[in-house]
Tab-separated table of C-alpha atoms in Angstrom:
chain	number	residue	atom	x	y	z
A	1	UNK	CA	8.435	-3.924	-23.324
A	2	UNK	CA	11.860	-5.612	-23.755
A	3	UNK	CA	13.063	-2.728	-25.926
A	4	UNK	CA	11.952	-0.261	-23.309
A	5	UNK	CA	13.753	-2.154	-20.524
A	6	UNK	CA	16.915	-2.421	-22.663
A	7	UNK	CA	16.639	1.244	-23.606
A	8	UNK	CA	16.530	2.218	-19.913
A	9	UNK	CA	19.496	-0.103	-19.288
A	10	UNK	CA	21.593	1.387	-22.062
A	11	UNK	CA	20.663	4.915	-21.000
A	12	UNK	CA	22.093	4.201	-17.565
A	13	UNK	CA	25.444	2.986	-18.991
A	14	UNK	CA	27.770	5.832	-19.858
A	15	UNK	CA	30.864	4.209	-21.212
A	16	UNK	CA	31.626	2.172	-24.355
A	17	UNK	CA	32.685	-1.067	-22.618
A	18	UNK	CA	29.263	-1.366	-20.941
A	19	UNK	CA	27.498	-1.050	-24.262
A	20	UNK	CA	29.901	-3.554	-25.906
A	21	UNK	CA	29.270	-6.029	-23.143
A	22	UNK	CA	25.523	-5.804	-23.752
A	23	UNK	CA	26.105	-6.128	-27.548
A	24	UNK	CA	28.290	-9.225	-27.190
A	25	UNK	CA	26.033	-11.049	-24.721
A	26	UNK	CA	25.431	-14.703	-25.628
A	27	UNK	CA	21.724	-13.999	-25.293
A	28	UNK	CA	21.709	-12.534	-28.769
A	29	UNK	CA	23.083	-15.850	-30.194
A	30	UNK	CA	19.868	-17.711	-29.488
A	31	UNK	CA	18.267	-19.349	-32.574
A	32	UNK	CA	15.025	-21.193	-33.246
A	33	UNK	CA	13.326	-19.743	-30.211
A	34	UNK	CA	9.796	-18.401	-29.884
A	35	UNK	CA	9.314	-14.616	-29.864
A	36	UNK	CA	8.274	-14.654	-26.204
A	37	UNK	CA	11.393	-16.654	-25.233
A	38	UNK	CA	13.587	-14.189	-27.134
A	39	UNK	CA	11.964	-11.326	-25.266
A	40	UNK	CA	12.533	-13.137	-21.984
A	41	UNK	CA	16.178	-13.634	-22.755
A	42	UNK	CA	16.501	-9.988	-23.738
A	43	UNK	CA	15.021	-8.944	-20.429
A	44	UNK	CA	17.459	-11.300	-18.675
A	45	UNK	CA	20.291	-9.038	-19.908
A	46	UNK	CA	18.737	-6.119	-18.050
A	47	UNK	CA	18.388	-8.211	-14.930
A	48	UNK	CA	21.923	-9.595	-15.077
A	49	UNK	CA	23.406	-6.119	-15.120
A	50	UNK	CA	21.407	-4.879	-12.162
A	51	UNK	CA	23.216	-4.400	-8.836
A	52	UNK	CA	22.803	-7.348	-6.445
A	53	UNK	CA	20.504	-5.478	-4.026
A	54	UNK	CA	17.994	-4.836	-6.808
A	55	UNK	CA	18.195	-8.462	-7.978
A	56	UNK	CA	17.060	-9.712	-4.538
A	57	UNK	CA	14.215	-7.274	-4.367
A	58	UNK	CA	13.015	-8.044	-7.843
A	59	UNK	CA	13.224	-11.872	-7.465
A	60	UNK	CA	11.281	-11.711	-4.241
A	61	UNK	CA	8.238	-10.379	-6.103
A	62	UNK	CA	7.760	-13.810	-7.726
A	63	UNK	CA	6.262	-15.064	-4.462
A	64	UNK	CA	3.119	-13.120	-5.293
A	65	UNK	CA	0.492	-14.506	-7.799
A	66	UNK	CA	0.456	-13.480	-11.424
A	67	UNK	CA	-1.244	-10.047	-12.008
A	68	UNK	CA	-0.793	-9.099	-8.319
A	69	UNK	CA	-1.375	-5.413	-7.651
A	70	UNK	CA	1.645	-4.333	-5.613
A	71	UNK	CA	1.554	-1.571	-2.966
A	72	UNK	CA	4.816	0.342	-2.599
A	73	UNK	CA	4.621	0.797	1.168
A	74	UNK	CA	3.920	-2.889	1.929
A	75	UNK	CA	6.428	-4.232	-0.598
A	76	UNK	CA	9.169	-2.099	0.887
A	77	UNK	CA	8.308	-3.417	4.411
A	78	UNK	CA	8.762	-6.939	3.115
A	79	UNK	CA	12.142	-6.062	1.632
A	80	UNK	CA	13.227	-4.522	4.926
A	81	UNK	CA	11.966	-7.503	6.925
A	82	UNK	CA	14.100	-9.889	4.831
A	83	UNK	CA	17.249	-7.783	5.101
A	84	UNK	CA	17.333	-6.748	1.446
A	85	UNK	CA	17.818	-3.061	2.264
A	86	UNK	CA	21.427	-1.986	2.589
A	87	UNK	CA	22.319	0.488	5.299
A	88	UNK	CA	23.068	4.051	4.258
A	89	UNK	CA	25.984	6.137	5.394
A	90	UNK	CA	23.874	9.358	5.593
A	91	UNK	CA	21.437	7.924	8.146
A	92	UNK	CA	18.563	7.481	5.729
A	93	UNK	CA	15.510	5.607	6.968
A	94	UNK	CA	15.304	2.052	5.470
A	95	UNK	CA	11.879	3.000	4.083
A	96	UNK	CA	13.478	5.811	2.113
A	97	UNK	CA	16.227	3.546	0.755
A	98	UNK	CA	13.555	0.974	-0.196
A	99	UNK	CA	11.661	3.682	-2.113
A	100	UNK	CA	14.874	4.424	-4.021
A	101	UNK	CA	15.172	0.751	-4.918
A	102	UNK	CA	11.634	0.726	-6.161
A	103	UNK	CA	12.225	3.850	-8.250
A	104	UNK	CA	15.236	2.127	-9.822
A	105	UNK	CA	13.177	-0.906	-10.741
A	106	UNK	CA	10.459	1.417	-12.207
A	107	UNK	CA	13.087	3.312	-14.207
A	108	UNK	CA	14.158	-0.008	-15.686
A	109	UNK	CA	10.512	-0.788	-16.732
A	110	UNK	CA	10.229	-3.850	-14.499
A	111	UNK	CA	6.877	-2.562	-13.088
A	112	UNK	CA	3.833	-0.959	-14.736
A	113	UNK	CA	2.377	1.917	-12.656
A	114	UNK	CA	-1.389	1.675	-12.254
A	115	UNK	CA	-2.052	4.442	-9.790
A	116	UNK	CA	0.237	7.110	-8.433
A	117	UNK	CA	-1.136	9.332	-5.686
A	118	UNK	CA	1.478	10.233	-3.145
A	119	UNK	CA	2.405	8.513	-0.897
A	120	UNK	CA	0.712	5.450	-2.364
A	121	UNK	CA	1.771	3.747	-5.553
A	122	UNK	CA	0.012	0.784	-7.106
A	123	UNK	CA	1.767	-1.189	-9.807
A	124	UNK	CA	2.019	-4.603	-11.405
A	125	UNK	CA	4.305	-6.794	-13.511
A	126	UNK	CA	3.885	-7.530	-17.186
A	127	UNK	CA	3.383	-11.293	-17.710
A	128	UNK	CA	6.870	-11.745	-19.228
A	129	UNK	CA	8.491	-9.723	-16.433
A	130	UNK	CA	6.735	-11.986	-13.976
A	131	UNK	CA	8.111	-15.042	-15.835
A	132	UNK	CA	11.551	-13.536	-15.561
A	133	UNK	CA	11.112	-13.032	-11.823
A	134	UNK	CA	10.078	-16.722	-11.450
A	135	UNK	CA	13.120	-17.776	-13.540
A	136	UNK	CA	15.723	-15.892	-11.500
A	137	UNK	CA	14.166	-16.734	-8.152
A	138	UNK	CA	13.575	-20.464	-8.646
A	139	UNK	CA	15.974	-21.456	-5.865
A	140	UNK	CA	14.909	-18.791	-3.397
A	141	UNK	CA	11.198	-17.941	-3.792
A	142	UNK	CA	8.264	-20.113	-4.800
A	143	UNK	CA	4.530	-19.610	-5.311
A	144	UNK	CA	3.101	-23.004	-4.740
A	145	UNK	CA	-0.156	-23.773	-6.591
A	146	UNK	CA	-0.944	-27.241	-5.160
A	147	UNK	CA	0.441	-29.046	-2.193
A	148	UNK	CA	1.673	-31.977	-4.308
A	149	UNK	CA	4.052	-29.747	-6.232
A	150	UNK	CA	7.718	-30.509	-5.901
A	151	UNK	CA	9.583	-27.837	-3.976
A	152	UNK	CA	13.318	-27.229	-3.654
A	153	UNK	CA	14.825	-27.482	-0.181
A	154	UNK	CA	16.739	-24.264	-0.884
A	155	UNK	CA	13.558	-22.195	-0.964
A	156	UNK	CA	13.473	-19.393	1.550
A	157	UNK	CA	10.297	-17.556	0.622
A	158	UNK	CA	7.117	-19.443	-0.129
A	159	UNK	CA	3.492	-18.753	-0.775
A	160	UNK	CA	1.356	-21.704	0.232
A	161	UNK	CA	-2.048	-22.648	-1.267
A	162	UNK	CA	-5.071	-23.052	0.921
A	163	UNK	CA	-4.341	-25.966	3.332
A	164	UNK	CA	-8.041	-26.850	3.398
A	165	UNK	CA	-7.515	-29.042	0.399
A	166	UNK	CA	-4.484	-30.923	1.868
A	167	UNK	CA	-4.292	-33.686	4.474
A	168	UNK	CA	-2.070	-33.359	7.495
A	169	UNK	CA	0.295	-35.908	5.955
A	170	UNK	CA	0.598	-33.808	2.777
A	171	UNK	CA	1.271	-30.710	4.798
A	172	UNK	CA	3.891	-32.479	6.955
A	173	UNK	CA	5.507	-34.000	3.883
A	174	UNK	CA	5.908	-30.618	2.273
A	175	UNK	CA	7.156	-28.909	5.410
A	176	UNK	CA	9.712	-31.634	6.013
A	177	UNK	CA	11.394	-30.760	2.674
A	178	UNK	CA	12.017	-27.235	3.940
A	179	UNK	CA	14.086	-25.776	6.691
A	180	UNK	CA	15.243	-22.155	6.859
A	181	UNK	CA	12.070	-20.512	5.530
A	182	UNK	CA	12.026	-16.711	5.963
A	183	UNK	CA	8.694	-15.850	4.378
A	184	UNK	CA	5.376	-17.624	4.572
A	185	UNK	CA	2.260	-16.285	2.769
A	186	UNK	CA	-1.090	-18.015	3.046
A	187	UNK	CA	-4.266	-16.013	2.475
A	188	UNK	CA	-7.716	-17.011	3.544
A	189	UNK	CA	-6.680	-19.545	6.181
A	190	UNK	CA	-9.832	-21.125	7.644
A	191	UNK	CA	-10.355	-21.901	11.349
A	192	UNK	CA	-10.682	-25.580	10.663
A	193	UNK	CA	-7.135	-25.890	9.277
A	194	UNK	CA	-5.372	-23.003	10.921
A	195	UNK	CA	-4.292	-24.707	14.138
A	196	UNK	CA	-2.274	-27.532	12.603
A	197	UNK	CA	-0.894	-25.319	9.786
A	198	UNK	CA	0.297	-22.545	12.152
A	199	UNK	CA	1.577	-24.837	14.887
A	200	UNK	CA	3.523	-26.834	12.320
A	201	UNK	CA	4.962	-23.723	10.708
A	202	UNK	CA	6.022	-22.193	14.016
A	203	UNK	CA	7.578	-25.459	15.175
A	204	UNK	CA	9.405	-26.112	11.932
A	205	UNK	CA	10.506	-22.606	10.775
A	206	UNK	CA	12.195	-20.901	13.704
A	207	UNK	CA	13.945	-18.332	11.486
A	208	UNK	CA	10.750	-16.958	10.028
A	209	UNK	CA	10.952	-13.236	9.161
A	210	UNK	CA	7.605	-12.702	7.443
A	211	UNK	CA	4.154	-14.238	8.302
A	212	UNK	CA	1.406	-13.068	5.896
A	213	UNK	CA	-1.998	-14.433	6.868
A	214	UNK	CA	-4.380	-11.883	5.368
A	215	UNK	CA	-8.156	-12.459	5.268
A	216	UNK	CA	-7.884	-15.499	7.522
A	217	UNK	CA	-10.809	-16.854	9.420
A	218	UNK	CA	-9.495	-17.978	12.777
A	219	UNK	CA	-10.155	-16.482	16.250
A	220	UNK	CA	-6.834	-17.043	17.960
A	221	UNK	CA	-3.147	-17.187	17.244
A	222	UNK	CA	-1.365	-20.166	18.880
A	223	UNK	CA	0.525	-19.203	22.025
A	224	UNK	CA	3.641	-20.610	20.382
A	225	UNK	CA	3.715	-17.485	18.180
A	226	UNK	CA	6.069	-15.988	20.758
A	227	UNK	CA	8.690	-18.553	19.709
A	228	UNK	CA	9.294	-16.732	16.441
A	229	UNK	CA	12.047	-14.602	17.801
A	230	UNK	CA	13.247	-13.551	14.361
A	231	UNK	CA	9.792	-12.408	13.110
A	232	UNK	CA	9.874	-8.957	11.582
A	233	UNK	CA	6.552	-8.688	9.728
A	234	UNK	CA	3.096	-10.011	10.653
A	235	UNK	CA	-0.075	-9.279	8.750
A	236	UNK	CA	-3.479	-10.466	9.831
A	237	UNK	CA	-5.226	-7.830	7.671
A	238	UNK	CA	-8.956	-8.390	7.176
A	239	UNK	CA	-9.035	-11.390	9.500
A	240	UNK	CA	-11.514	-12.507	12.180
A	241	UNK	CA	-9.039	-12.770	15.086
A	242	UNK	CA	-10.537	-11.905	18.499
A	243	UNK	CA	-7.634	-12.053	20.867
A	244	UNK	CA	-3.840	-11.895	20.823
A	245	UNK	CA	-2.106	-14.306	23.203
A	246	UNK	CA	0.180	-12.897	25.874
A	247	UNK	CA	3.137	-14.539	24.194
A	248	UNK	CA	2.466	-12.403	21.077
A	249	UNK	CA	3.841	-9.355	22.931
A	250	UNK	CA	7.163	-11.144	23.354
A	251	UNK	CA	7.916	-10.590	19.610
A	252	UNK	CA	10.470	-7.879	20.411
A	253	UNK	CA	12.080	-7.911	16.983
A	254	UNK	CA	8.782	-7.265	15.147
A	255	UNK	CA	9.072	-4.259	12.890
A	256	UNK	CA	5.708	-4.207	11.050
A	257	UNK	CA	2.316	-5.249	12.432
A	258	UNK	CA	-0.852	-5.064	10.346
A	259	UNK	CA	-4.137	-5.675	12.230
A	260	UNK	CA	-6.210	-3.392	9.994
A	261	UNK	CA	-9.680	-4.650	9.238
A	262	UNK	CA	-9.652	-7.007	12.263
A	263	UNK	CA	-13.038	-5.787	13.452
A	264	UNK	CA	-13.503	-8.634	15.957
A	265	UNK	CA	-10.250	-7.856	17.768
A	266	UNK	CA	-11.225	-6.992	21.309
A	267	UNK	CA	-8.114	-5.000	22.408
A	268	UNK	CA	-4.523	-4.141	21.989
A	269	UNK	CA	-2.913	-4.916	25.339
A	270	UNK	CA	-0.752	-2.492	27.351
A	271	UNK	CA	1.987	-5.128	26.870
A	272	UNK	CA	2.567	-3.648	23.429
A	273	UNK	CA	5.073	-1.479	25.277
A	274	UNK	CA	7.419	-4.455	25.040
A	275	UNK	CA	7.429	-4.307	21.222
A	276	UNK	CA	9.821	-1.379	21.128
A	277	UNK	CA	11.142	-1.980	17.603
A	278	UNK	CA	7.820	-1.737	15.752
A	279	UNK	CA	8.082	0.789	12.945
A	280	UNK	CA	4.572	0.506	11.526
A	281	UNK	CA	1.303	-0.356	13.236
A	282	UNK	CA	-2.018	-0.652	11.372
A	283	UNK	CA	-4.840	-1.288	13.825
A	284	UNK	CA	-8.571	-2.016	14.017
A	285	UNK	CA	-10.085	-2.933	17.421
A	286	UNK	CA	-13.280	-2.681	19.514
A	287	UNK	CA	-11.522	-0.586	22.168
A	288	UNK	CA	-12.834	2.799	23.369
A	289	UNK	CA	-9.317	3.880	24.325
A	290	UNK	CA	-5.892	2.713	23.251
A	291	UNK	CA	-3.323	1.853	25.927
A	292	UNK	CA	-1.035	4.739	26.832
A	293	UNK	CA	1.903	2.295	26.588
A	294	UNK	CA	1.908	2.929	22.831
A	295	UNK	CA	3.842	6.049	23.866
A	296	UNK	CA	6.784	3.761	24.714
A	297	UNK	CA	7.014	2.673	21.070
A	298	UNK	CA	9.837	5.063	20.266
A	299	UNK	CA	10.596	3.376	16.942
A	300	UNK	CA	7.109	3.935	15.548
A	301	UNK	CA	7.201	5.678	12.150
A	302	UNK	CA	3.782	4.829	10.788
A	303	UNK	CA	0.479	4.561	12.579
A	304	UNK	CA	-2.769	3.821	10.802
A	305	UNK	CA	-6.012	3.618	12.856
A	306	UNK	CA	-9.119	2.668	10.888
A	307	UNK	CA	-12.644	1.280	11.307
A	308	UNK	CA	-12.567	1.423	15.118
A	309	UNK	CA	-16.261	1.874	15.718
A	310	UNK	CA	-16.030	2.287	19.512
A	311	UNK	CA	-12.946	4.486	19.729
A	312	UNK	CA	-13.611	7.747	21.582
A	313	UNK	CA	-10.122	9.126	22.123
A	314	UNK	CA	-6.608	8.165	20.997
A	315	UNK	CA	-4.119	8.979	23.746
A	316	UNK	CA	-3.596	11.450	26.577
A	317	UNK	CA	-0.524	13.541	25.866
A	318	UNK	CA	1.400	10.754	24.141
A	319	UNK	CA	4.692	11.884	22.560
A	320	UNK	CA	5.348	9.952	19.349
A	321	UNK	CA	8.318	11.984	18.373
A	322	UNK	CA	9.513	9.643	15.598
A	323	UNK	CA	6.149	9.267	13.859
A	324	UNK	CA	6.309	10.079	10.123
A	325	UNK	CA	2.814	9.024	8.965
A	326	UNK	CA	-0.498	9.136	10.845
A	327	UNK	CA	-3.737	7.980	9.300
A	328	UNK	CA	-7.062	7.992	11.174
A	329	UNK	CA	-10.250	6.946	9.435
A	330	UNK	CA	-13.753	5.557	9.807
A	331	UNK	CA	-13.764	6.153	13.628
A	332	UNK	CA	-17.273	7.645	14.030
A	333	UNK	CA	-17.108	8.218	17.812
A	334	UNK	CA	-13.607	9.687	17.938
A	335	UNK	CA	-13.886	13.136	19.577
A	336	UNK	CA	-10.240	14.094	20.164
A	337	UNK	CA	-6.750	13.190	18.964
A	338	UNK	CA	-4.698	13.798	22.113
A	339	UNK	CA	-1.341	13.477	20.460
A	340	UNK	CA	1.298	16.186	20.939
A	341	UNK	CA	4.777	17.059	19.704
A	342	UNK	CA	4.648	15.220	16.340
A	343	UNK	CA	7.743	17.027	15.251
A	344	UNK	CA	8.772	14.390	12.718
A	345	UNK	CA	5.238	13.942	11.158
A	346	UNK	CA	5.278	14.278	7.360
A	347	UNK	CA	1.993	12.689	6.241
A	348	UNK	CA	-1.423	13.186	7.932
A	349	UNK	CA	-4.676	11.586	6.839
A	350	UNK	CA	-7.934	12.154	8.648
A	351	UNK	CA	-11.164	10.851	7.029
A	352	UNK	CA	-14.691	9.783	8.014
A	353	UNK	CA	-14.459	10.687	11.655
A	354	UNK	CA	-17.860	12.285	12.049
A	355	UNK	CA	-17.492	13.365	15.701
A	356	UNK	CA	-13.975	14.753	15.477
A	357	UNK	CA	-13.796	18.516	15.864
A	358	UNK	CA	-10.589	19.938	14.512
A	359	UNK	CA	-11.489	23.608	14.125
A	360	UNK	CA	-10.666	25.013	17.547
A	361	UNK	CA	-9.146	28.310	16.628
A	362	UNK	CA	-5.389	28.244	17.302
A	363	UNK	CA	-5.630	25.075	19.394
A	364	UNK	CA	-2.288	23.338	19.810
A	365	UNK	CA	-3.760	19.896	19.900
A	366	UNK	CA	-1.071	18.316	17.806
A	367	UNK	CA	1.688	20.628	18.933
A	368	UNK	CA	4.300	21.756	16.467
A	369	UNK	CA	3.985	20.037	13.069
A	370	UNK	CA	7.212	21.520	11.845
A	371	UNK	CA	7.806	18.717	9.258
A	372	UNK	CA	4.293	18.182	7.814
A	373	UNK	CA	4.374	17.911	4.029
A	374	UNK	CA	1.181	16.076	2.999
A	375	UNK	CA	-2.325	16.584	4.414
A	376	UNK	CA	-5.652	14.878	3.614
A	377	UNK	CA	-8.890	15.908	5.288
A	378	UNK	CA	-11.867	13.983	3.938
A	379	UNK	CA	-15.508	13.432	4.869
A	380	UNK	CA	-15.366	15.573	8.003
A	381	UNK	CA	-18.926	16.904	8.483
A	382	UNK	CA	-17.982	19.082	11.451
A	383	UNK	CA	-15.002	20.810	9.845
A	384	UNK	CA	-15.688	24.562	9.547
A	385	UNK	CA	-12.139	25.815	9.022
A	386	UNK	CA	-8.654	24.417	8.952
A	387	UNK	CA	-7.291	23.749	12.439
A	388	UNK	CA	-5.007	26.423	13.834
A	389	UNK	CA	-2.183	23.984	14.525
A	390	UNK	CA	-1.602	23.629	10.836
A	391	UNK	CA	-0.242	27.179	10.622
A	392	UNK	CA	3.072	25.925	11.980
A	393	UNK	CA	3.479	23.834	8.808
A	394	UNK	CA	3.135	26.759	6.380
A	395	UNK	CA	6.749	26.487	5.267
A	396	UNK	CA	6.783	22.713	4.847
A	397	UNK	CA	3.379	21.718	3.367
A	398	UNK	CA	3.693	20.470	-0.232
A	399	UNK	CA	0.325	18.877	-0.920
A	400	UNK	CA	-3.170	19.424	0.566
A	401	UNK	CA	-6.287	17.442	-0.307
A	402	UNK	CA	-9.643	18.468	1.202
A	403	UNK	CA	-12.709	16.457	0.175
A	404	UNK	CA	-16.396	16.296	1.187
A	405	UNK	CA	-16.445	18.725	4.080
A	406	UNK	CA	-20.010	20.265	3.816
A	407	UNK	CA	-19.456	22.958	6.463
A	408	UNK	CA	-16.051	24.237	5.428
A	409	UNK	CA	-16.669	27.862	4.531
A	410	UNK	CA	-13.257	29.501	4.324
A	411	UNK	CA	-9.532	28.761	3.950
A	412	UNK	CA	-7.120	30.636	6.157
A	413	UNK	CA	-5.078	33.551	4.778
A	414	UNK	CA	-1.818	31.983	5.824
A	415	UNK	CA	-2.384	29.313	3.145
A	416	UNK	CA	-1.154	31.686	0.480
A	417	UNK	CA	2.174	31.932	2.331
A	418	UNK	CA	2.888	28.211	2.007
A	419	UNK	CA	6.107	28.583	0.053
A	420	UNK	CA	6.513	24.868	-0.652
A	421	UNK	CA	2.905	24.125	-1.601
A	422	UNK	CA	2.699	22.693	-5.124
A	423	UNK	CA	-0.678	21.005	-5.090
A	424	UNK	CA	-4.050	21.860	-3.656
A	425	UNK	CA	-7.182	19.833	-4.367
A	426	UNK	CA	-10.603	20.972	-3.171
A	427	UNK	CA	-13.663	18.796	-3.831
A	428	UNK	CA	-17.148	18.637	-2.412
A	429	UNK	CA	-17.021	21.849	-0.392
A	430	UNK	CA	-20.449	23.414	-1.026
A	431	UNK	CA	-20.073	26.277	1.532
A	432	UNK	CA	-16.638	27.418	0.348
A	433	UNK	CA	-17.191	30.835	-1.150
A	434	UNK	CA	-13.742	32.351	-1.570
A	435	UNK	CA	-10.002	31.691	-1.667
A	436	UNK	CA	-7.105	33.712	-0.342
A	437	UNK	CA	-5.659	35.742	-3.218
A	438	UNK	CA	-2.315	33.944	-3.526
A	439	UNK	CA	-3.815	30.421	-3.530
A	440	UNK	CA	-4.604	30.660	-7.259
A	441	UNK	CA	-0.891	30.886	-7.952
A	442	UNK	CA	-0.262	27.356	-6.641
A	443	UNK	CA	1.188	25.313	-9.521
A	444	UNK	CA	-1.499	22.565	-9.350
A	445	UNK	CA	-4.916	23.773	-8.187
A	446	UNK	CA	-7.908	21.467	-8.684
A	447	UNK	CA	-11.417	22.576	-7.719
A	448	UNK	CA	-14.614	20.620	-8.193
A	449	UNK	CA	-18.055	20.475	-6.603
A	450	UNK	CA	-17.565	23.794	-4.837
A	451	UNK	CA	-20.715	25.480	-6.116
A	452	UNK	CA	-20.413	28.799	-4.153
A	453	UNK	CA	-16.809	29.390	-5.151
A	454	UNK	CA	-16.575	32.128	-7.737
A	455	UNK	CA	-14.508	31.360	-10.771
């Protein structure tokens, strides 16, 4: 592992002085050290020669527990929220720059890829890489195991243990050592200890950028949540929250909001129109209809709607002209999409929406999808043919995945004219009996469980 990381480092250095600097590093002068410590020091060379923007992003990863399975999209959001992403002169989106940072760290072997299926990447750190992250981040980031642990007052990013096992005096004693905290992570917060914990955090840490409270078991956020004027990222993923206080919608600097899996959440208020800077919204609610005010969220780049059991329709003629990714899944009553003019949309996922009928001839339901590159249609029992509005994406589509659509009997002829299409996966399509002639020339064509399709 250390050799691989150093090899990648040396490969990136193209002049003699860089190589000599690495050769003459004091790290190589270590004696009487254990093999693991020698490897750690060798990896430190690779870290020391990284640009400063990569150092910040890498060190931040130490806030997560050992063997954590990272998700590229969420990790990049955390980097953006903490200001680690440098602006680009060519107007690149911060998410794109963050992806470049991640690819640089991957090229240096600081992460091990576990699963790579565009646009999602799952990866982890080797134990020694994780130890390196802890070592270089010790004054900035801290993963606290028990509340009695000593903690440096310089810490900016902290993962707290379950407060259930700590007294209010212990919590207060720990918080009083800290001041300008930017990230708080605390998973599985119970209702019995959430009120004091959250109220104290909000009162104490006014400069908070990230609040990660996934799988927490409380019904309400404190109304003081609106005081976190610097908050950029809030995740209540998989929680039991029922209502969002009115003050919540005053978080005008919020960029990323994750309410996915919050199946008890009654509604998303029309006041969400005030949150004009949100770039990504993941949502699960009990609503039948979403507020049209979502159309005022002109910064929205990513919208994921999942497990909304009562949802019947999305929006009426809402124009989300900046949206790059749209995911809709496990909404059994959803009958129509009602979104138009998604001219910036690049990634579209639709899965397990049993009542959704997409095959309406040349229907222009989604308007012109002139930028669409990636499409997933999965577990759509009513899908008979690909919707007509996809034809406008013939020149831009790069990857198409179609799974478990029992009534899909044919693919359109225009599919063979998709000049950019490099990957087509067809699985679980028992009625599909033929393919357009040119489709078999696609570089990567995977077909399985399509019993009527001739070979």
